[in-house]
Short mmCIF file of C-alpha atoms and ligand atoms in Angstrom, two decimals:
data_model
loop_
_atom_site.label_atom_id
_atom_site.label_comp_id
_atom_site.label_asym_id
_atom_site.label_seq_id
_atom_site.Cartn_x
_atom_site.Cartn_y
_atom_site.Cartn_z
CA UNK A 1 -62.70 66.19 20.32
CA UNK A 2 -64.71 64.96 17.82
CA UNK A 3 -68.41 64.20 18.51
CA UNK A 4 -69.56 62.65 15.71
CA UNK A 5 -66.98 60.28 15.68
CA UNK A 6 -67.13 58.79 19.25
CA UNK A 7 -66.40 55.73 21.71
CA UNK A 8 -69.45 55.94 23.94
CA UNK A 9 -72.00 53.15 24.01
CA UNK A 10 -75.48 54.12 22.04
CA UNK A 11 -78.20 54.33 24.75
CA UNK A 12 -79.80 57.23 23.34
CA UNK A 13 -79.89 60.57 20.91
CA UNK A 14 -77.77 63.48 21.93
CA UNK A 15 -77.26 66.92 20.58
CA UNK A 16 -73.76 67.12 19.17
CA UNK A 17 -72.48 69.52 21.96
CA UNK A 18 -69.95 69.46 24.23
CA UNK A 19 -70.45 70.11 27.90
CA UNK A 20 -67.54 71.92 29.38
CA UNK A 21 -68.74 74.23 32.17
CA UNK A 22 -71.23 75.27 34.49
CA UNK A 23 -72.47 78.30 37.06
CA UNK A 24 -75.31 78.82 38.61
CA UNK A 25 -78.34 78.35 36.51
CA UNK A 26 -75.91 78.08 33.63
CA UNK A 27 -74.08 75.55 31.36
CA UNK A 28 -71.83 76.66 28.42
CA UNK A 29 -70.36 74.17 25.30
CA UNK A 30 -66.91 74.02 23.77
CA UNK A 31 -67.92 76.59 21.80
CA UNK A 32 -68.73 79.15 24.53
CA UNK A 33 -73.14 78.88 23.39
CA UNK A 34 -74.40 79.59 27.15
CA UNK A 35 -77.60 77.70 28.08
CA UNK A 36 -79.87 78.69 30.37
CA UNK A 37 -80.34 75.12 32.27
CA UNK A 38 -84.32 74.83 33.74
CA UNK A 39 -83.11 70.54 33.81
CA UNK A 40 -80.83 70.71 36.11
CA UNK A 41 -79.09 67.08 35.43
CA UNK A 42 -83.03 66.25 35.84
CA UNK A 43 -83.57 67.52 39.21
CA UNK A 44 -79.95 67.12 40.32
CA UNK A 45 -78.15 70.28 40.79
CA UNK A 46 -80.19 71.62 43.43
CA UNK A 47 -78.20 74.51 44.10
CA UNK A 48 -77.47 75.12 40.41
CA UNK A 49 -73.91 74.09 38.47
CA UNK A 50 -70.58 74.47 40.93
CA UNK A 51 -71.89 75.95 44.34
CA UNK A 52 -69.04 77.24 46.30
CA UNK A 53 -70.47 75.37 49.49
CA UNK A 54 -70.61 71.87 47.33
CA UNK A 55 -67.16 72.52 45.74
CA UNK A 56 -65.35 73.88 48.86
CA UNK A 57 -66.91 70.28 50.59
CA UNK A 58 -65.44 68.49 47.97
CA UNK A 59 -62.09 70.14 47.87
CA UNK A 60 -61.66 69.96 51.86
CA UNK A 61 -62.87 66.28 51.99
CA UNK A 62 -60.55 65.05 48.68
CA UNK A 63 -57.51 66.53 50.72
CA UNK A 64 -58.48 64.61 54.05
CA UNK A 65 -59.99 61.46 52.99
CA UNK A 66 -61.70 60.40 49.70
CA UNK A 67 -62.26 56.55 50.40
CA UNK A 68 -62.04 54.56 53.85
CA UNK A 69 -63.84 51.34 53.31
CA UNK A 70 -67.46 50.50 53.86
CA UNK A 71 -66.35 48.54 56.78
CA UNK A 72 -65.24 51.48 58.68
CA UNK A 73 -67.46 54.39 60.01
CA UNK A 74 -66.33 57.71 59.03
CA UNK A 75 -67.18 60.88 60.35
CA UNK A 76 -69.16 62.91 57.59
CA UNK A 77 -71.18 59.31 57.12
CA UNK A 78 -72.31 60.09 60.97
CA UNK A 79 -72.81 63.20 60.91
CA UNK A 80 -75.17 63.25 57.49
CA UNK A 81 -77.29 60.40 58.94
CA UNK A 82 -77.88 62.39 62.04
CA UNK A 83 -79.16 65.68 59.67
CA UNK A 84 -81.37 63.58 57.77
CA UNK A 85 -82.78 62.05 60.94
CA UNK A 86 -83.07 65.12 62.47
CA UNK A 87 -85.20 66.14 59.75
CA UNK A 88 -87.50 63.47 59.00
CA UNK A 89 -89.53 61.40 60.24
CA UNK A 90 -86.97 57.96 60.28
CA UNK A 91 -84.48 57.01 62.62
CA UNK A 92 -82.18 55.00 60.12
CA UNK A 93 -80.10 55.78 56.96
CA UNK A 94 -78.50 53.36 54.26
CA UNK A 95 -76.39 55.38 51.79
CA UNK A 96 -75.88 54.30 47.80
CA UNK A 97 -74.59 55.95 44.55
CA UNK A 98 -77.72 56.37 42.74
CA UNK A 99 -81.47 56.32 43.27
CA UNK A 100 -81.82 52.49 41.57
CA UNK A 101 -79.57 51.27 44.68
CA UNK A 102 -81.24 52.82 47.46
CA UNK A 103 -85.05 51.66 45.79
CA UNK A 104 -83.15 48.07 45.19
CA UNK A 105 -82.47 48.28 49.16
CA UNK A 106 -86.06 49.83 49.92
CA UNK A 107 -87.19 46.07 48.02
CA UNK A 108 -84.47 43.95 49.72
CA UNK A 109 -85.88 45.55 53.08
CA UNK A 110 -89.25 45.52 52.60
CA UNK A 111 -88.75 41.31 51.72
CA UNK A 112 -86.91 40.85 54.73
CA UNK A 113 -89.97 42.67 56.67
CA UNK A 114 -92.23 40.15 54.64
CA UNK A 115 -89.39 36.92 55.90
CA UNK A 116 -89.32 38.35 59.48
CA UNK A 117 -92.88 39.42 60.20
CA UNK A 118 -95.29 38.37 57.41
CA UNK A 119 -94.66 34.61 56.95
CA UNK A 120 -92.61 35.19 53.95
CA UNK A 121 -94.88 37.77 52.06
CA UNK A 122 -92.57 39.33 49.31
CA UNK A 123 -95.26 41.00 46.83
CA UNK A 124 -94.61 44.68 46.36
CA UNK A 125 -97.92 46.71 45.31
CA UNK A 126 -96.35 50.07 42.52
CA UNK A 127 -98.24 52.22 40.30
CA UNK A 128 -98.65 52.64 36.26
CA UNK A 129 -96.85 55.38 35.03
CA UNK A 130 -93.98 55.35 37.86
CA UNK A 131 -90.83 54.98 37.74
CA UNK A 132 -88.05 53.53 40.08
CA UNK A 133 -85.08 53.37 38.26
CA UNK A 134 -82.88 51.11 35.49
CA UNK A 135 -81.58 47.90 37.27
CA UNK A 136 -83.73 45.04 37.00
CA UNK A 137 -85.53 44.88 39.85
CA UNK A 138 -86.04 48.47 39.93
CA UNK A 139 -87.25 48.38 36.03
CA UNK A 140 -89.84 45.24 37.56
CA UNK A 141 -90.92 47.61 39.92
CA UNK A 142 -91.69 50.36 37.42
CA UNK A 143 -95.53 50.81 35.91
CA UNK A 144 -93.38 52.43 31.92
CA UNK A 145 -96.04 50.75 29.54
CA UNK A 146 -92.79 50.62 27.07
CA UNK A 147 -90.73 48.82 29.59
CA UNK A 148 -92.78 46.00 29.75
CA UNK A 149 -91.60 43.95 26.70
CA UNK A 150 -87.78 44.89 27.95
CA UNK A 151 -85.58 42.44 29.08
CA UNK A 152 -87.78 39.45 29.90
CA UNK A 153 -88.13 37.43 32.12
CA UNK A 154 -88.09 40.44 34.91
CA UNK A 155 -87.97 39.70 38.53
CA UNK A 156 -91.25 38.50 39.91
CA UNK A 157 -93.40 39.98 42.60
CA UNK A 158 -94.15 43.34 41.09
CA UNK A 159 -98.19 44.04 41.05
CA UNK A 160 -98.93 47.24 38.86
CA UNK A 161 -101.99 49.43 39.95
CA UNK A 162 -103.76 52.37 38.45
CA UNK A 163 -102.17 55.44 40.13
CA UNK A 164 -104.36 57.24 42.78
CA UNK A 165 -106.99 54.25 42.89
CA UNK A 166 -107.62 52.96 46.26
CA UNK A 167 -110.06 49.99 45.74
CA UNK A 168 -107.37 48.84 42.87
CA UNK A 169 -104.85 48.27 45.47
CA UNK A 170 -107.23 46.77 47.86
CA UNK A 171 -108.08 44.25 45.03
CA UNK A 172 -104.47 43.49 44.64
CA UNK A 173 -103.24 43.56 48.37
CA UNK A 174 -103.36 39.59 50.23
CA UNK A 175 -101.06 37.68 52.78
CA UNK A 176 -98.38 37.88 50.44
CA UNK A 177 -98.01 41.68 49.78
CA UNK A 178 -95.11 43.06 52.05
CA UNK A 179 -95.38 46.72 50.90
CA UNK A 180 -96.81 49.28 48.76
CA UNK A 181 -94.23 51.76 47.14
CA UNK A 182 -94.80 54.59 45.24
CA UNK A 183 -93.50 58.41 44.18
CA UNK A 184 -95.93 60.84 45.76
CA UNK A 185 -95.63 62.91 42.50
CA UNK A 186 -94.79 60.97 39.45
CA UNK A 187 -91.71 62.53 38.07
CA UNK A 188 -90.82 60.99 34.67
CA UNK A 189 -94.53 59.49 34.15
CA UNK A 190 -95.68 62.87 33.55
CA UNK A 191 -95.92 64.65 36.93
CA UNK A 192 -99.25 63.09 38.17
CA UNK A 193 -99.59 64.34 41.84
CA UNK A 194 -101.11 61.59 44.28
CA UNK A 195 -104.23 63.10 45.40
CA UNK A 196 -104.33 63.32 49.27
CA UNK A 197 -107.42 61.22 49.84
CA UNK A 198 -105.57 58.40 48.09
CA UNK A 199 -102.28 58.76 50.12
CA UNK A 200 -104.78 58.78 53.09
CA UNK A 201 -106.66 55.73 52.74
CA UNK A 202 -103.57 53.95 51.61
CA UNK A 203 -101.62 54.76 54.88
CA UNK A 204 -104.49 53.69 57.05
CA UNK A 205 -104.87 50.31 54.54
CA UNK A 206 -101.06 49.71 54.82
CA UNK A 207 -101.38 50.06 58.30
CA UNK A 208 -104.07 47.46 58.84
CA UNK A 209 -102.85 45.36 56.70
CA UNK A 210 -99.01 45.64 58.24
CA UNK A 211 -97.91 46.75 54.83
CA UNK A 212 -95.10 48.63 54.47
CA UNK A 213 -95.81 52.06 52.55
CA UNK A 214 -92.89 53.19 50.95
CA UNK A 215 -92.03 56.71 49.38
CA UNK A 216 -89.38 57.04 46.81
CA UNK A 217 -89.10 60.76 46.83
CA UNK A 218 -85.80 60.28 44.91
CA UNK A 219 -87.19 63.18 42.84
CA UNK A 220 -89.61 64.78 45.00
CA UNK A 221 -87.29 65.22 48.36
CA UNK A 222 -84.80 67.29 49.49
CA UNK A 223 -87.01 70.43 48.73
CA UNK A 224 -88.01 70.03 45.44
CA UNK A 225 -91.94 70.32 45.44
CA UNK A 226 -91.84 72.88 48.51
CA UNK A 227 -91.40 71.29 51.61
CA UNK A 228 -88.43 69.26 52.61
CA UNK A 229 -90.12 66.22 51.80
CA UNK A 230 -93.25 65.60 49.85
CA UNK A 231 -94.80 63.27 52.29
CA UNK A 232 -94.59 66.20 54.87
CA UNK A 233 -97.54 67.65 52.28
CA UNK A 234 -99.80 64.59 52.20
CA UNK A 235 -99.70 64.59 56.65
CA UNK A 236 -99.02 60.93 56.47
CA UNK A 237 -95.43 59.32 57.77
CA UNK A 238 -93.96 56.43 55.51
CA UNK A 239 -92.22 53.40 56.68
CA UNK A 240 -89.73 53.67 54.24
CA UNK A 241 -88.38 56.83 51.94
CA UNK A 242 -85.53 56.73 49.12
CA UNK A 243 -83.64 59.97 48.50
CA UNK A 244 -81.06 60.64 45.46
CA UNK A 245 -80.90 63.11 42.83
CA UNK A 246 -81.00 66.40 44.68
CA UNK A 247 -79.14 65.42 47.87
CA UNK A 248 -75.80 65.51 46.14
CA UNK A 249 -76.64 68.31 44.26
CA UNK A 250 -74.46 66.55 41.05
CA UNK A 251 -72.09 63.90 42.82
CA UNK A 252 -73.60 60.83 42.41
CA UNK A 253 -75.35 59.95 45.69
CA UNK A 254 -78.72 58.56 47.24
CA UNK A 255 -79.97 57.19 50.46
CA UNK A 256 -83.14 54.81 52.00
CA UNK A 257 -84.26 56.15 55.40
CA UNK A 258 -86.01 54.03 57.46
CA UNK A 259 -88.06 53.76 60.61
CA UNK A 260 -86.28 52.13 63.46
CA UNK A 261 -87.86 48.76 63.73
CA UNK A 262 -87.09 48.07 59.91
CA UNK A 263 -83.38 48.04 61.25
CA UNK A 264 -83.34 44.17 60.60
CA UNK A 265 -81.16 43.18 57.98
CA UNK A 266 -78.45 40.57 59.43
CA UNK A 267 -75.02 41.00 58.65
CA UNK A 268 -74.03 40.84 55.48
CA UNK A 269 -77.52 41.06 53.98
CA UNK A 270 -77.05 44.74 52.06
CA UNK A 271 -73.84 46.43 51.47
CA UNK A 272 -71.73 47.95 48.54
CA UNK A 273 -68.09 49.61 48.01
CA UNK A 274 -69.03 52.59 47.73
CA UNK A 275 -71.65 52.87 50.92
CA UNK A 276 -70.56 55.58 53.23
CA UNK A 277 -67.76 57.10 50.69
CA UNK A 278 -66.80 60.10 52.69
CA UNK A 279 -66.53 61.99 49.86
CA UNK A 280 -69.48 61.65 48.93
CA UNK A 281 -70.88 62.16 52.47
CA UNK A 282 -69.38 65.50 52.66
CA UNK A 283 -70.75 66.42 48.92
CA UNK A 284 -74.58 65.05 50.69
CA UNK A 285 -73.57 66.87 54.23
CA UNK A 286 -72.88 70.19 52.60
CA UNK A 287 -75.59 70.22 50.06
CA UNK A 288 -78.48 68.90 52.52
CA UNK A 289 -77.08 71.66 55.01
CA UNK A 290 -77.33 74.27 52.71
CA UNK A 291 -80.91 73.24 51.65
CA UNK A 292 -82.48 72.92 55.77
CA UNK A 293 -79.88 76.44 56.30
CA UNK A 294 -81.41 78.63 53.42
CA UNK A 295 -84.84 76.33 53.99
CA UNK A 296 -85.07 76.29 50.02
CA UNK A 297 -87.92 74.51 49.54
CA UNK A 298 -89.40 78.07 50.28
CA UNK A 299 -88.20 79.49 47.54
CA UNK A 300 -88.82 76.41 45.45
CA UNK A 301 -92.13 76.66 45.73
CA UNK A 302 -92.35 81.02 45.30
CA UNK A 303 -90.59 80.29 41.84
CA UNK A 304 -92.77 77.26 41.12
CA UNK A 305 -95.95 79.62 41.75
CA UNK A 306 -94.68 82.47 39.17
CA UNK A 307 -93.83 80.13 36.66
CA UNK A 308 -97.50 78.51 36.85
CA UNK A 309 -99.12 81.61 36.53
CA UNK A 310 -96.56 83.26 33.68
CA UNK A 311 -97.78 79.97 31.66
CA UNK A 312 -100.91 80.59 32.23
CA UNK A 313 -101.04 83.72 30.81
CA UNK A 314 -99.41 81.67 27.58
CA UNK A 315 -101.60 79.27 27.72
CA UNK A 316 -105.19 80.20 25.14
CA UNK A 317 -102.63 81.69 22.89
CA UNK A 318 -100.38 78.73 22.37
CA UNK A 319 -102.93 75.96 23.37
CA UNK A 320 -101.09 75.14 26.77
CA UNK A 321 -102.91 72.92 28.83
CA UNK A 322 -102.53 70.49 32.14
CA UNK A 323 -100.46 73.30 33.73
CA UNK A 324 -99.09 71.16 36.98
CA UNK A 325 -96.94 69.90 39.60
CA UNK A 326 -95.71 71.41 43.06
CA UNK A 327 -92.94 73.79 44.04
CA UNK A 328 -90.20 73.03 41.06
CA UNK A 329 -91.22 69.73 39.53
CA UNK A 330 -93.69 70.86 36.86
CA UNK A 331 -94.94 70.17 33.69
CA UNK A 332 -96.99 71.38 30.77
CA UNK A 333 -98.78 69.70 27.81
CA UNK A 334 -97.99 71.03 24.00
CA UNK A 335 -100.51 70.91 21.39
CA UNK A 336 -99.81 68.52 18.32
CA UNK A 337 -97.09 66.08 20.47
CA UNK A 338 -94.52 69.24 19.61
CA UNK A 339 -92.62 68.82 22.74
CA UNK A 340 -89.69 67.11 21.08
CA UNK A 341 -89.66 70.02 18.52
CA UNK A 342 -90.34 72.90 21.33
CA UNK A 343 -87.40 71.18 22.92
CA UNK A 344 -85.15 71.42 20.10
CA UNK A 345 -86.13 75.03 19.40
CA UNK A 346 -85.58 76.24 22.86
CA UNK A 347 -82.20 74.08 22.77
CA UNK A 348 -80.92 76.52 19.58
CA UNK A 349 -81.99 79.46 21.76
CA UNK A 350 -79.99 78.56 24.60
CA UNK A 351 -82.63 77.24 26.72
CA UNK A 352 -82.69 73.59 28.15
CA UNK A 353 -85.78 72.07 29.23
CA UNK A 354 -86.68 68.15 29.11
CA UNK A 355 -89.48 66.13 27.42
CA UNK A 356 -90.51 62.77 29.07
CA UNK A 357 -93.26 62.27 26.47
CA UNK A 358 -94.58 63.33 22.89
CA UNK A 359 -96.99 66.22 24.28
CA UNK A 360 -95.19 67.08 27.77
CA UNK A 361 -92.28 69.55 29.15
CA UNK A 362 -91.38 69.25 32.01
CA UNK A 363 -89.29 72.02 34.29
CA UNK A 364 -86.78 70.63 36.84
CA UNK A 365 -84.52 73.66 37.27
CA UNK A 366 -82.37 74.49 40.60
CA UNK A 367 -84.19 75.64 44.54
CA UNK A 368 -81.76 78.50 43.74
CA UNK A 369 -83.19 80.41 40.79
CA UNK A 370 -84.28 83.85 40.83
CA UNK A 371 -87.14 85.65 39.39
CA UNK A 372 -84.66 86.87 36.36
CA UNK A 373 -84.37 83.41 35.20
CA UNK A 374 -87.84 83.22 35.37
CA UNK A 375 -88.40 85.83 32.90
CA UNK A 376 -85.69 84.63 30.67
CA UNK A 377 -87.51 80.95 30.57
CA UNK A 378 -90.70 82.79 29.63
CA UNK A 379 -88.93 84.95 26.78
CA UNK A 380 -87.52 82.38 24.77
CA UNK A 381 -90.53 79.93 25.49
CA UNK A 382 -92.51 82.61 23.76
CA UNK A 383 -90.29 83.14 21.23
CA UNK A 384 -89.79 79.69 20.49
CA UNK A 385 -93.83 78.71 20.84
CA UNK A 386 -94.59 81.61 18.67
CA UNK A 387 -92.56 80.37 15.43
CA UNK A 388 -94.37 77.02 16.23
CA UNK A 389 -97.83 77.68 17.10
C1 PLP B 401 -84.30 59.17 38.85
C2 PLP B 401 -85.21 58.33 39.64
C3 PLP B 401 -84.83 57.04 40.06
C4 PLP B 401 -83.53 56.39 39.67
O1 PLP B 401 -82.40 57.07 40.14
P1 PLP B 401 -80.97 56.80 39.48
O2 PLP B 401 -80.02 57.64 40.28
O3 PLP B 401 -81.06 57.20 38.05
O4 PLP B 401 -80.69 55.34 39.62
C5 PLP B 401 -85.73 56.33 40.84
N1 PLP B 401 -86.92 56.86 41.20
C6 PLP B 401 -87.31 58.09 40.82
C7 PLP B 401 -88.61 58.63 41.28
C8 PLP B 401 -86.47 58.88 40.02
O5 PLP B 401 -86.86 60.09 39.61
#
């Protein structure tokens, strides 16, 4: 295998690796080079490469059943929406492939909500800086200031709001707005937390207004920032939440949850092949059960902690600054805009960590890791930041 020389699409710059195994909190090449991953298939492998619970699930279920149809229920399909109601505050589930499906379906329910109880309102109120995936609704719904030029005309009905401003969204919210939808922590817009006076006053405006607030905690849930979900942190309950990344801990998978009078599409309305696929119902089933069992959002939050403070002790030597984020979705600002090149150096010392933007890293690793890989992080981060700083 040849990488240089290679049939794949150009979407964007790769190193000239191949990926050929993973364990734990590690990935190895085709030349053996063993990274240490703190990405994570960007917050995807919550319980770190191969599991045994995720790949004996997978092994069990191909054997049995991998496809029914999405016309038939299936049993893993009822017994996964029953442990994600159990555990949340919604009473419905709608399952998809990835995170852009399951926000597309968050959209197509919240206009049906404006058709059915709001004389046709079909506005949707998001945020600068957020992002809710690469389809083209979902891309009209995101606040990327470098998306905006892309792929014109986009779909209409998308208002963009400063992020944590309350009187902004008042000033944008009328008759025709049928929801307000936002990630409670911005993941690839830099890791902006919503402050909880904001998420407050929005709930109660939503709720006066008979808006529909929606949470895409497609990066945030499933333990991530430490609780199960991140609106559990902010004390408010959302009529709508999309899950994906994390909750198939690598096999493509996402969800919407919903509250139980939003259960009003008509037949026919939303659907796809590959809804309900009990394989990848048992990959969610075993993955989301082994999250709630070990309640990992415990230790996602422990490691979170020590890696905040271990940075901080970095932090007047190598000009660190905006040390943030919750549990294991956090992020760090670089002097100079040398994240790109921090990245790169890390990358040669077997360390993987990801750069959304010019002067940000951002850590995304597994709820698994230990302390050990905590201290290995910090070692080559220092080694790397002390050749460049
Ligand atoms: C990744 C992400 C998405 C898109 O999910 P895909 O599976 O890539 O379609 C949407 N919203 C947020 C907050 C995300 O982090």
């Amino acid at each position: 295998m040849n990488v240089a020389k290679n049939n794949i699409l150009y979407v964007t710059d790769r190193e000239p690796v191949i990926m050929s195994k993973g364990k734990d909190m590690y990935l190895w090449d085709t030349n053996g080079k063993k990274y240490l991953d703190f990405i994570a298939g960007w917050a995807v492998n919550s319980l770190g490469h191969c599991p045994p619970v995720l790949v004996d699930a997978l092994i069990h279920q191909a054997e049995r059943l991998i496809n029914a149809s999405p016309a038939f229920y299936n049993d893993k399909m009822l017994e996964f929406a029953d442990l994600l109601v159990k555990n949340s505050c919604f009473q419905r589930v709608f399952f998809t492939s990835t995170g852009a499906e399951a926000n597309e379906s968050a959209i197509k329910l919240a206009r049906k909500y404006g058709q059915v109880s709001k004389r046709g309102a079909y506005k949707i109120i998001t945020f600068e800086h957020s992002f809710h995936g690469r389809t083209l609704a979902t891309m009209s719904a995101t606040g990327k200031q470098n998306w905006k030029p892309l792929f014109e005309p986009k779909v209409p009905g998308f208002i963009h709001v400063p992020f944590n401003d309350i009187d902004a969204v008042k000033a944008s919210l009328d008759g025709e707005t049928c929801a307000v939808m936002l990630e409670p922590i911005q993941g690839e817009g830099g890791v902006n937390e919503a402050n909880p006076d904001f998420i407050k006053a929005l709930a109660g405006l939503c709720k006066e207004t008979k808006t529909l607030l929606i949470f895409d905690e497609i990066q945030t849930g499933l333990g991530r920032t430490g609780k199960f979900f991140s609106y559990q942190s902010y004390d408010c309950e959302p009529d709508i939440m999309t899950l994906g990344k994390g909750i198939g801990g690598g096999y493509p998978l996402a969800a919407m949850l919903a509250k139980d009078e939003l259960n009003i599409f008509s037949k026919g309305e939303q659907g796809g092949t590959y809804t309900n696929q009990p394989l990848g119902m048992a990959a969610g089933l075993a993955v989301t059960g082994e999250i709630i069992k070990r309640k990992l959002w415990k230790n996602a939050e422990k490691m979170g902690n020590l890696i905040k403070s271990e940075l901080a002790t970095l932090a007047s030597r190598f000009r660190l600054s905006s040390i943030r984020g919750q549990g294991l979705l956090l992020a760090f600002n670089v002097p100079d805009e040398k994240a790109t090149e921090l990245m790169k150096k890390c990358f040669q010392n077997g360390l993987l960590i990801n750069s959304p933007e010019p002067s940000m890293i951002r850590l995304i690793p597994a709820l698994t890791i230990k302390e050990e890989h905590v201290k290995k992080l910090m070692g080559i981060l220092e080694k790397c930041m002390k050749e460049m700083f």
